[in-house]
Amino acid sequence: MARINENFLKLPGSYLFSTVGKKVAAYQEANPDRRVIRLGIGDVTLPLPKAVIDALHRAADEMAVQETFRGYAPDLGYEFLRSAIARHDYKTRGVDIAVDEIFISDGAKSDSANIQEIFSGDSKIAVCDPVYPVYVDSNVMAGRTGDYDEKTGRWSRVIYMPCTAGNGFSPEFPQETPDIIYLCFPNNPTGAALPKGELQKWVDYANEKKAVIVFDAAYEAYISEPEIPHSIYECDGAKTCAVELRSFSKNAGFTGTRLAYTVVPKQLMLDGVMLNALWARRHGTKFNGAPYMIQRAGEAVYSEDGQKQIREMIGYYMNNAQVIYGGLKAAGYTVSGGINSPYIWLKTPRGMTSWEFFDYLLAQAGVVGTPGSGFGPSGEGYFRLTAFGSSESTAEAVERIKKLS
């Protein structure tokens, strides 16, 4: 008799953004004439850069000709893209990453969920709190997190590293030793960033404890301050303890076209086994590769025109971030983020819970954000807004919120 994976039944409620979507849909049905401004889900709104579109068109034409048609992609991804990544994302920062340490995928979300498969089922994970929900939920599905306590919002076998205003929204070393440490910087949801010296401490800690860091660098393109590293491999010793996740979604607008990559250095070993080999085996078995046309589009991101165009795109969103940050601060809100990140993290007013403020903002201002409690217990009393809207909608949303003060 077939049986279900009961670990799925342990997941509380639905995925955070599914709940947000249902609430917004219900509000719109009840208020069909009210224009809702969405600053909740971190989805980009600008069209793909021209260099990317041109590359897509050229690749589509290639697929129509027998001599240039492509079928399945290589397991790790096409070498033209992996070479461009190694050269532009790492070599320019003094980091030597080999092309066979780069694995092309369809999204950092997928990789952040799937990476846990190459680790032992009894591995103890440590996460920042608040945290991107996928890190925890994917380990719940794997049966690694123990039991859920509805009162505390915590899993019994997860090590939580609170990131609060008191510690600058940066994690501190946990008392209990973890096996896998999830770090995301610049951070989603708080917008915090770690200076190189602080990140180096985590690399040293992981090497000392023989733990592995899963480093999500999906927002590195938004870094503006020189002391903030763009890659964990800028830290000494990171190749022996860290996996890095990167995405084309937020830096180049690929949320609808899906492209990302994960770096697994060959120096990273557990029990005498290269994690690079394990990830290659998992990748080749369960994934047929990102489409050729999309990988050509990714290559175009690294062209001279592509780099210029994505810098303009990032500048557009970061201007939105400053509009939100400055407007809310002027209105009396306590805000952070928005400097090295497209996310603004604000304290909910008048003692409201995160979901109370979500409902209040939606009902009174027609503005959608994300409740901080959806990211973990330490997110309660906070709220996330994204800078990925249009400049006009962002400015209007801020004005609507200011009128509530």
GROMACS .gro file of C-alpha atoms in nm:
model
  405
    1MET     CA    1   0.000   0.000   0.000
    2ALA     CA    2   0.135   0.341  -0.101
    3ARG     CA    3   0.188   0.592   0.178
    4ILE     CA    4   0.250   0.964   0.182
    5ASN     CA    5   0.555   1.143   0.314
    6GLU     CA    6   0.410   1.252   0.648
    7ASN     CA    7   0.673   1.519   0.689
    8PHE     CA    8   0.469   1.731   0.448
    9LEU     CA    9   0.182   1.722   0.696
   10LYS     CA   10   0.404   1.888   0.956
   11LEU     CA   11   0.425   2.209   0.755
   12PRO     CA   12   0.207   2.472   0.927
   13GLY     CA   13  -0.051   2.632   0.698
   14SER     CA   14   0.042   2.719   0.341
   15TYR     CA   15   0.356   2.876   0.200
   16LEU     CA   16   0.385   3.236   0.324
   17PHE     CA   17   0.333   3.403  -0.012
   18SER     CA   18   0.038   3.178  -0.094
   19THR     CA   19  -0.135   3.311   0.218
   20VAL     CA   20  -0.053   3.667   0.116
   21GLY     CA   21  -0.193   3.601  -0.231
   22LYS     CA   22  -0.520   3.461  -0.096
   23LYS     CA   23  -0.572   3.760   0.134
   24VAL     CA   24  -0.508   4.005  -0.149
   25ALA     CA   25  -0.742   3.818  -0.385
   26ALA     CA   26  -1.021   3.828  -0.126
   27TYR     CA   27  -0.967   4.201  -0.072
   28GLN     CA   28  -0.975   4.274  -0.446
   29GLU     CA   29  -1.294   4.074  -0.491
   30ALA     CA   30  -1.458   4.278  -0.215
   31ASN     CA   31  -1.309   4.607  -0.343
   32PRO     CA   32  -1.299   4.580  -0.724
   33ASP     CA   33  -1.255   4.955  -0.775
   34ARG     CA   34  -0.954   4.992  -0.544
   35ARG     CA   35  -0.611   4.979  -0.707
   36VAL     CA   36  -0.385   4.760  -0.497
   37ILE     CA   37  -0.012   4.837  -0.493
   38ARG     CA   38   0.196   4.524  -0.440
   39LEU     CA   39   0.525   4.567  -0.255
   40GLY     CA   40   0.517   4.224  -0.096
   41ILE     CA   41   0.661   3.947  -0.312
   42GLY     CA   42   1.011   4.021  -0.437
   43ASP     CA   43   0.920   3.999  -0.806
   44VAL     CA   44   1.078   4.242  -1.051
   45THR     CA   45   0.863   4.466  -1.273
   46LEU     CA   46   1.101   4.611  -1.533
   47PRO     CA   47   1.130   4.427  -1.867
   48LEU     CA   48   1.436   4.223  -1.954
   49PRO     CA   49   1.738   4.429  -2.071
   50LYS     CA   50   1.772   4.478  -2.447
   51ALA     CA   51   2.097   4.280  -2.459
   52VAL     CA   52   1.915   3.984  -2.305
   53ILE     CA   53   1.617   4.010  -2.541
   54ASP     CA   54   1.847   4.029  -2.842
   55ALA     CA   55   2.031   3.717  -2.724
   56LEU     CA   56   1.700   3.534  -2.676
   57HIS     CA   57   1.596   3.622  -3.032
   58ARG     CA   58   1.926   3.504  -3.177
   59ALA     CA   59   1.906   3.179  -2.979
   60ALA     CA   60   1.546   3.123  -3.088
   61ASP     CA   61   1.653   3.160  -3.451
   62GLU     CA   62   1.929   2.906  -3.393
   63MET     CA   63   1.673   2.658  -3.267
   64ALA     CA   64   1.490   2.685  -3.600
   65VAL     CA   65   1.789   2.569  -3.805
   66GLN     CA   66   1.910   2.210  -3.821
   67GLU     CA   67   2.280   2.302  -3.800
   68THR     CA   68   2.241   2.513  -3.485
   69PHE     CA   69   1.953   2.335  -3.310
   70ARG     CA   70   2.025   2.227  -2.950
   71GLY     CA   71   1.862   1.950  -2.746
   72TYR     CA   72   1.941   1.860  -2.387
   73ALA     CA   73   2.185   2.092  -2.216
   74PRO     CA   74   2.504   1.954  -2.055
   75ASP     CA   75   2.449   1.843  -1.695
   76LEU     CA   76   2.640   2.132  -1.539
   77GLY     CA   77   2.527   2.388  -1.797
   78TYR     CA   78   2.681   2.521  -2.117
   79GLU     CA   79   3.047   2.608  -2.085
   80PHE     CA   80   2.998   2.947  -2.251
   81LEU     CA   81   2.783   3.059  -1.957
   82ARG     CA   82   2.990   2.892  -1.685
   83SER     CA   83   3.305   3.052  -1.826
   84ALA     CA   84   3.140   3.395  -1.831
   85ILE     CA   85   3.034   3.348  -1.469
   86ALA     CA   86   3.379   3.237  -1.355
   87ARG     CA   87   3.539   3.531  -1.532
   88HIS     CA   88   3.300   3.814  -1.443
   89ASP     CA   89   3.155   3.715  -1.104
   90TYR     CA   90   3.471   3.573  -0.950
   91LYS     CA   91   3.795   3.643  -1.138
   92THR     CA   92   3.727   4.018  -1.130
   93ARG     CA   93   3.712   3.995  -0.749
   94GLY     CA   94   4.033   3.799  -0.719
   95VAL     CA   95   3.858   3.464  -0.669
   96ASP     CA   96   3.951   3.157  -0.872
   97ILE     CA   97   3.645   2.940  -0.938
   98ALA     CA   98   3.674   2.661  -1.198
   99VAL     CA   99   3.400   2.611  -1.456
  100ASP     CA  100   3.332   2.259  -1.326
  101GLU     CA  101   3.258   2.406  -0.983
  102ILE     CA  102   2.965   2.603  -1.131
  103PHE     CA  103   2.627   2.433  -1.176
  104ILE     CA  104   2.361   2.610  -1.386
  105SER     CA  105   2.001   2.572  -1.265
  106ASP     CA  106   1.655   2.720  -1.302
  107GLY     CA  107   1.654   2.919  -0.979
  108ALA     CA  108   1.824   2.987  -0.648
  109LYS     CA  109   1.498   2.893  -0.476
  110SER     CA  110   1.522   2.545  -0.629
  111ASP     CA  111   1.887   2.510  -0.535
  112SER     CA  112   1.836   2.635  -0.180
  113ALA     CA  113   1.565   2.372  -0.135
  114ASN     CA  114   1.748   2.089  -0.311
  115ILE     CA  115   2.096   2.132  -0.165
  116GLN     CA  116   1.991   1.963   0.160
  117GLU     CA  117   1.954   1.633  -0.028
  118ILE     CA  118   2.330   1.575  -0.035
  119PHE     CA  119   2.359   1.591   0.345
  120SER     CA  120   2.282   1.325   0.605
  121GLY     CA  121   1.919   1.305   0.719
  122ASP     CA  122   2.015   1.366   1.080
  123SER     CA  123   2.213   1.684   1.007
  124LYS     CA  124   2.134   1.974   1.239
  125ILE     CA  125   2.062   2.297   1.054
  126ALA     CA  126   2.108   2.653   1.179
  127VAL     CA  127   1.916   2.943   1.029
  128CYS     CA  128   1.898   3.315   1.081
  129ASP     CA  129   1.571   3.423   1.239
  130PRO     CA  130   1.393   3.579   1.052
  131VAL     CA  131   1.473   3.361   0.753
  132TYR     CA  132   1.372   3.293   0.392
  133PRO     CA  133   1.109   3.018   0.452
  134VAL     CA  134   1.239   2.776   0.188
  135TYR     CA  135   1.550   2.691   0.390
  136VAL     CA  136   1.342   2.559   0.677
  137ASP     CA  137   1.047   2.417   0.484
  138SER     CA  138   1.266   2.203   0.257
  139ASN     CA  139   1.431   2.050   0.562
  140VAL     CA  140   1.090   1.990   0.717
  141MET     CA  141   0.993   1.795   0.405
  142ALA     CA  142   1.309   1.590   0.445
  143GLY     CA  143   1.223   1.501   0.806
  144ARG     CA  144   1.520   1.683   0.953
  145THR     CA  145   1.355   1.948   1.173
  146GLY     CA  146   1.172   1.762   1.451
  147ASP     CA  147   0.838   1.885   1.584
  148TYR     CA  148   0.675   2.224   1.539
  149ASP     CA  149   0.568   2.431   1.840
  150GLU     CA  150   0.280   2.658   1.739
  151LYS     CA  151   0.327   2.878   2.047
  152THR     CA  152   0.690   2.962   1.974
  153GLY     CA  153   0.685   2.915   1.596
  154ARG     CA  154   0.997   2.700   1.623
  155TRP     CA  155   1.104   2.351   1.518
  156SER     CA  156   1.259   2.135   1.788
  157ARG     CA  157   1.566   2.029   1.584
  158VAL     CA  158   1.639   2.364   1.418
  159ILE     CA  159   1.900   2.596   1.565
  160TYR     CA  160   1.767   2.951   1.547
  161MET     CA  161   2.004   3.248   1.535
  162PRO     CA  162   1.794   3.556   1.622
  163CYS     CA  163   1.867   3.864   1.411
  164THR     CA  164   1.720   4.160   1.595
  165ALA     CA  165   1.764   4.533   1.620
  166GLY     CA  166   1.985   4.464   1.922
  167ASN     CA  167   2.250   4.285   1.715
  168GLY     CA  168   2.204   4.488   1.398
  169PHE     CA  169   2.003   4.207   1.237
  170SER     CA  170   2.321   3.997   1.212
  171PRO     CA  171   2.344   3.644   1.355
  172GLU     CA  172   2.565   3.543   1.645
  173PHE     CA  173   2.735   3.206   1.682
  174PRO     CA  174   2.486   2.955   1.828
  175GLN     CA  175   2.552   2.774   2.154
  176GLU     CA  176   2.467   2.441   1.992
  177THR     CA  177   2.697   2.328   1.713
  178PRO     CA  178   2.523   2.300   1.372
  179ASP     CA  179   2.613   2.080   1.077
  180ILE     CA  180   2.466   2.307   0.808
  181ILE     CA  181   2.446   2.686   0.841
  182TYR     CA  182   2.220   2.888   0.612
  183LEU     CA  183   2.333   3.248   0.560
  184CYS     CA  184   2.175   3.500   0.322
  185PHE     CA  185   2.354   3.833   0.277
  186PRO     CA  186   2.248   4.089   0.175
  187ASN     CA  187   1.965   3.948   0.374
  188ASN     CA  188   1.613   3.858   0.277
  189PRO     CA  189   1.402   3.980   0.456
  190THR     CA  190   1.585   4.233   0.677
  191GLY     CA  191   1.809   4.393   0.414
  192ALA     CA  192   2.110   4.365   0.647
  193ALA     CA  193   2.460   4.304   0.506
  194LEU     CA  194   2.774   4.157   0.662
  195PRO     CA  195   3.112   4.333   0.630
  196LYS     CA  196   3.394   4.108   0.512
  197GLY     CA  197   3.548   4.086   0.858
  198GLU     CA  198   3.223   3.955   1.006
  199LEU     CA  199   3.169   3.705   0.725
  200GLN     CA  200   3.528   3.585   0.770
  201LYS     CA  201   3.441   3.497   1.131
  202TRP     CA  202   3.163   3.269   1.006
  203VAL     CA  203   3.399   3.100   0.761
  204ASP     CA  204   3.652   3.041   1.039
  205TYR     CA  205   3.375   2.912   1.268
  206ALA     CA  206   3.244   2.668   1.003
  207ASN     CA  207   3.592   2.533   0.932
  208GLU     CA  208   3.656   2.489   1.303
  209LYS     CA  209   3.326   2.306   1.361
  210LYS     CA  210   3.346   2.112   1.032
  211ALA     CA  211   3.010   2.261   0.935
  212VAL     CA  212   2.898   2.364   0.585
  213ILE     CA  213   2.768   2.713   0.508
  214VAL     CA  214   2.498   2.741   0.243
  215PHE     CA  215   2.552   3.103   0.140
  216ASP     CA  216   2.268   3.266  -0.052
  217ALA     CA  217   2.410   3.562  -0.244
  218ALA     CA  218   2.103   3.626  -0.458
  219TYR     CA  219   2.113   4.000  -0.383
  220GLU     CA  220   2.487   4.066  -0.420
  221ALA     CA  221   2.429   4.295  -0.720
  222TYR     CA  222   2.259   4.546  -0.489
  223ILE     CA  223   2.564   4.595  -0.268
  224SER     CA  224   2.680   4.957  -0.268
  225GLU     CA  225   2.922   4.973   0.024
  226PRO     CA  226   3.283   4.868  -0.047
  227GLU     CA  227   3.332   4.679   0.279
  228ILE     CA  228   3.054   4.431   0.193
  229PRO     CA  229   3.179   4.120   0.007
  230HIS     CA  230   2.990   4.007  -0.303
  231SER     CA  231   3.093   3.643  -0.257
  232ILE     CA  232   3.175   3.432   0.046
  233TYR     CA  233   3.481   3.312  -0.148
  234GLU     CA  234   3.638   3.653  -0.092
  235CYS     CA  235   3.700   3.519   0.261
  236ASP     CA  236   4.005   3.303   0.330
  237GLY     CA  237   3.919   2.935   0.370
  238ALA     CA  238   3.567   2.958   0.231
  239LYS     CA  239   3.628   2.695  -0.035
  240THR     CA  240   3.662   2.427   0.232
  241CYS     CA  241   3.334   2.507   0.405
  242ALA     CA  242   3.089   2.693   0.180
  243VAL     CA  243   2.844   2.645  -0.106
  244GLU     CA  244   2.727   2.964  -0.277
  245LEU     CA  245   2.391   3.026  -0.447
  246ARG     CA  246   2.347   3.296  -0.712
  247SER     CA  247   2.049   3.409  -0.919
  248PHE     CA  248   1.979   3.603  -1.238
  249SER     CA  249   1.630   3.690  -1.114
  250LYS     CA  250   1.686   4.010  -0.918
  251ASN     CA  251   1.997   4.146  -1.088
  252ALA     CA  252   1.882   4.093  -1.449
  253GLY     CA  253   1.504   4.044  -1.428
  254PHE     CA  254   1.495   3.668  -1.493
  255THR     CA  255   1.211   3.589  -1.250
  256GLY     CA  256   0.996   3.481  -1.545
  257THR     CA  257   1.271   3.317  -1.748
  258ARG     CA  258   1.441   3.128  -1.460
  259LEU     CA  259   1.818   3.104  -1.439
  260ALA     CA  260   2.062   3.065  -1.152
  261TYR     CA  261   2.375   2.880  -1.049
  262THR     CA  262   2.536   2.716  -0.749
  263VAL     CA  263   2.908   2.699  -0.678
  264VAL     CA  264   3.040   2.386  -0.503
  265PRO     CA  265   3.421   2.400  -0.472
  266LYS     CA  266   3.611   2.075  -0.517
  267GLN     CA  267   3.802   2.153  -0.196
  268LEU     CA  268   3.479   2.113   0.003
  269MET     CA  269   3.481   1.760   0.142
  270LEU     CA  270   3.294   1.564   0.409
  271ASP     CA  271   3.402   1.217   0.521
  272GLY     CA  272   3.657   1.214   0.241
  273VAL     CA  273   3.388   1.275  -0.025
  274MET     CA  274   3.375   1.581  -0.252
  275LEU     CA  275   3.040   1.758  -0.225
  276ASN     CA  276   3.103   1.875  -0.581
  277ALA     CA  277   3.073   1.513  -0.698
  278LEU     CA  278   2.756   1.454  -0.496
  279TRP     CA  279   2.589   1.767  -0.628
  280ALA     CA  280   2.694   1.677  -0.983
  281ARG     CA  281   2.533   1.334  -0.940
  282ARG     CA  282   2.215   1.483  -0.797
  283HIS     CA  283   2.207   1.753  -1.066
  284GLY     CA  284   2.253   1.508  -1.352
  285THR     CA  285   1.993   1.266  -1.217
  286LYS     CA  286   1.713   1.508  -1.132
  287PHE     CA  287   1.763   1.803  -1.368
  288ASN     CA  288   1.780   1.825  -1.748
  289GLY     CA  289   1.928   2.172  -1.753
  290ALA     CA  290   1.809   2.526  -1.811
  291PRO     CA  291   1.702   2.584  -2.174
  292TYR     CA  292   1.970   2.678  -2.427
  293MET     CA  293   1.797   3.005  -2.511
  294ILE     CA  294   1.785   3.108  -2.145
  295GLN     CA  295   2.152   3.025  -2.095
  296ARG     CA  296   2.241   3.237  -2.399
  297ALA     CA  297   2.036   3.515  -2.242
  298GLY     CA  298   2.234   3.471  -1.922
  299GLU     CA  299   2.559   3.497  -2.117
  300ALA     CA  300   2.439   3.831  -2.258
  301VAL     CA  301   2.411   3.968  -1.905
  302TYR     CA  302   2.793   3.969  -1.896
  303SER     CA  303   2.834   4.159  -2.222
  304GLU     CA  304   2.933   4.527  -2.209
  305ASP     CA  305   2.579   4.636  -2.300
  306GLY     CA  306   2.427   4.381  -2.063
  307GLN     CA  307   2.633   4.505  -1.769
  308LYS     CA  308   2.540   4.866  -1.841
  309GLN     CA  309   2.172   4.781  -1.871
  310ILE     CA  310   2.150   4.577  -1.551
  311ARG     CA  311   2.329   4.852  -1.359
  312GLU     CA  312   2.056   5.088  -1.476
  313MET     CA  313   1.791   4.839  -1.366
  314ILE     CA  314   1.947   4.795  -1.024
  315GLY     CA  315   1.977   5.172  -0.988
  316TYR     CA  316   1.608   5.209  -1.066
  317TYR     CA  317   1.508   4.965  -0.792
  318MET     CA  318   1.752   5.110  -0.540
  319ASN     CA  319   1.606   5.454  -0.602
  320ASN     CA  320   1.270   5.302  -0.511
  321ALA     CA  321   1.432   5.165  -0.195
  322GLN     CA  322   1.546   5.513  -0.098
  323VAL     CA  323   1.198   5.653  -0.164
  324ILE     CA  324   1.045   5.392   0.069
  325TYR     CA  325   1.316   5.423   0.334
  326GLY     CA  326   1.316   5.802   0.339
  327GLY     CA  327   0.939   5.839   0.318
  328LEU     CA  328   0.865   5.596   0.600
  329LYS     CA  329   1.140   5.735   0.820
  330ALA     CA  330   1.003   6.086   0.771
  331ALA     CA  331   0.660   5.952   0.868
  332GLY     CA  332   0.798   5.827   1.200
  333TYR     CA  333   0.852   5.458   1.122
  334THR     CA  334   1.158   5.269   1.243
  335VAL     CA  335   1.318   5.136   0.925
  336SER     CA  336   1.634   4.954   0.814
  337GLY     CA  337   1.769   4.790   0.499
  338GLY     CA  338   1.744   4.956   0.159
  339ILE     CA  339   2.116   5.036   0.130
  340ASN     CA  340   2.275   4.712   0.008
  341SER     CA  341   1.943   4.543  -0.055
  342PRO     CA  342   1.610   4.605  -0.231
  343TYR     CA  343   1.423   4.524   0.091
  344ILE     CA  344   1.309   4.765   0.361
  345TRP     CA  345   1.246   4.619   0.705
  346LEU     CA  346   1.018   4.825   0.929
  347LYS     CA  347   0.888   4.796   1.280
  348THR     CA  348   0.509   4.772   1.293
  349PRO     CA  349   0.347   5.075   1.460
  350ARG     CA  350   0.139   5.095   1.777
  351GLY     CA  351   0.221   4.743   1.892
  352MET     CA  352   0.047   4.574   1.600
  353THR     CA  353   0.141   4.217   1.514
  354SER     CA  354   0.284   4.158   1.169
  355TRP     CA  355  -0.040   4.018   1.029
  356GLU     CA  356  -0.249   4.290   1.197
  357PHE     CA  357  -0.037   4.550   1.020
  358PHE     CA  358  -0.068   4.356   0.692
  359ASP     CA  359  -0.448   4.365   0.719
  360TYR     CA  360  -0.446   4.729   0.830
  361LEU     CA  361  -0.221   4.842   0.544
  362LEU     CA  362  -0.423   4.650   0.287
  363ALA     CA  363  -0.761   4.772   0.413
  364GLN     CA  364  -0.667   5.134   0.479
  365ALA     CA  365  -0.407   5.204   0.211
  366GLY     CA  366  -0.448   4.930  -0.048
  367VAL     CA  367  -0.077   4.846  -0.012
  368VAL     CA  368   0.058   4.490   0.012
  369GLY     CA  369   0.372   4.400   0.206
  370THR     CA  370   0.493   4.085   0.379
  371PRO     CA  371   0.439   4.014   0.750
  372GLY     CA  372   0.769   3.966   0.931
  373SER     CA  373   0.634   3.676   1.136
  374GLY     CA  374   0.609   3.474   0.814
  375PHE     CA  375   0.989   3.465   0.813
  376GLY     CA  376   1.023   3.327   1.166
  377PRO     CA  377   0.958   3.409   1.534
  378SER     CA  378   1.201   3.702   1.546
  379GLY     CA  379   1.019   3.861   1.253
  380GLU     CA  380   0.711   3.923   1.466
  381GLY     CA  381   0.645   4.294   1.501
  382TYR     CA  382   0.820   4.369   1.172
  383PHE     CA  383   0.716   4.408   0.810
  384ARG     CA  384   0.896   4.381   0.474
  385LEU     CA  385   0.844   4.606   0.174
  386THR     CA  386   1.021   4.552  -0.159
  387ALA     CA  387   1.163   4.807  -0.400
  388PHE     CA  388   1.063   4.605  -0.707
  389GLY     CA  389   0.753   4.805  -0.799
  390SER     CA  390   0.739   5.081  -1.058
  391SER     CA  391   0.871   5.418  -0.945
  392GLU     CA  392   0.522   5.566  -0.977
  393SER     CA  393   0.354   5.292  -0.773
  394THR     CA  394   0.629   5.301  -0.512
  395ALA     CA  395   0.593   5.677  -0.463
  396GLU     CA  396   0.215   5.646  -0.443
  397ALA     CA  397   0.236   5.361  -0.192
  398VAL     CA  398   0.462   5.567   0.034
  399GLU     CA  399   0.223   5.862   0.018
  400ARG     CA  400  -0.071   5.637   0.104
  401ILE     CA  401   0.118   5.497   0.406
  402LYS     CA  402   0.225   5.842   0.523
  403LYS     CA  403  -0.139   5.954   0.529
  404LEU     CA  404  -0.211   5.680   0.783
  405SER     CA  405   0.041   5.818   1.033
   0.00000   0.00000   0.00000
